[in-house]
């Protein structure tokens, strides 16, 4: 059974940030915030853990660099070495300056593409997935804050949320 939530609609992003801080300050739980654009500092105000996407991006870049080095070593040194412009290709390290652009490009390619895939998987954004925003106005110019009622007094919580500057407050079962 889903918990009861209160959905509060706000008109200003600064007001949302202050409201989330006030709601968390009173030991209520903000389960979700729907916003048409990112709000700086909202993750800290909600108490979310820092993201580890930068670590995965670094690992994906290392994977791309490794693939580039192994690919160029096999193709240009082992499989089909060529004497191009009087410069023989007998060693990978002798020819490394000519390989640097390819190593850079594959590092960026792997990091960028795998990060997009990781972001979509982590965010659970699948192709043809229906939108989960509770109010269509949250994709344009309004902000929605969902607060779990849990074991709190509903009337007192609704009054408190209205006092934070919400333009609309709805109780959802």
mmCIF file of C-alpha atoms in Angstrom, residues 1-8 23 28 147-163 169-173:
data_model
loop_
_atom_site.group_PDB
_atom_site.id
_atom_site.type_symbol
_atom_site.label_atom_id
_atom_site.label_comp_id
_atom_site.label_asym_id
_atom_site.label_seq_id
_atom_site.Cartn_x
_atom_site.Cartn_y
_atom_site.Cartn_z
ATOM 1 C CA UNK A 1 0.000 0.000 0.000
ATOM 2 C CA UNK A 2 1.348 3.390 -0.997
ATOM 3 C CA UNK A 3 1.794 5.997 1.703
ATOM 4 C CA UNK A 4 -0.242 9.175 1.796
ATOM 5 C CA UNK A 5 1.565 12.167 0.388
ATOM 6 C CA UNK A 6 0.911 15.863 0.291
ATOM 7 C CA UNK A 7 1.652 17.566 -3.000
ATOM 8 C CA UNK A 8 2.504 21.236 -2.683
ATOM 9 C CA UNK A 23 10.086 20.995 5.792
ATOM 10 C CA UNK A 28 9.080 15.812 7.763
ATOM 11 C CA UNK A 147 5.872 15.237 1.457
ATOM 12 C CA UNK A 148 5.045 11.899 3.081
ATOM 13 C CA UNK A 149 2.371 12.144 5.751
ATOM 14 C CA UNK A 150 3.447 8.933 7.561
ATOM 15 C CA UNK A 151 2.448 9.221 11.248
ATOM 16 C CA UNK A 152 2.071 13.003 11.308
ATOM 17 C CA UNK A 153 -1.075 15.043 11.843
ATOM 18 C CA UNK A 154 -2.449 15.761 8.360
ATOM 19 C CA UNK A 155 -4.105 19.083 9.188
ATOM 20 C CA UNK A 156 -1.038 20.450 10.957
ATOM 21 C CA UNK A 157 1.208 19.327 8.110
ATOM 22 C CA UNK A 158 -1.047 20.923 5.470
ATOM 23 C CA UNK A 159 -1.116 24.185 7.437
ATOM 24 C CA UNK A 160 2.679 24.117 7.845
ATOM 25 C CA UNK A 161 3.196 23.538 4.113
ATOM 26 C CA UNK A 162 0.802 26.369 3.223
ATOM 27 C CA UNK A 163 2.812 28.617 5.528
ATOM 28 C CA UNK A 169 -1.760 21.860 -1.451
ATOM 29 C CA UNK A 170 -3.366 18.483 -2.220
ATOM 30 C CA UNK A 171 -3.587 15.320 -0.123
ATOM 31 C CA UNK A 172 -3.078 12.197 -2.258
ATOM 32 C CA UNK A 173 -3.981 8.736 -0.911
#
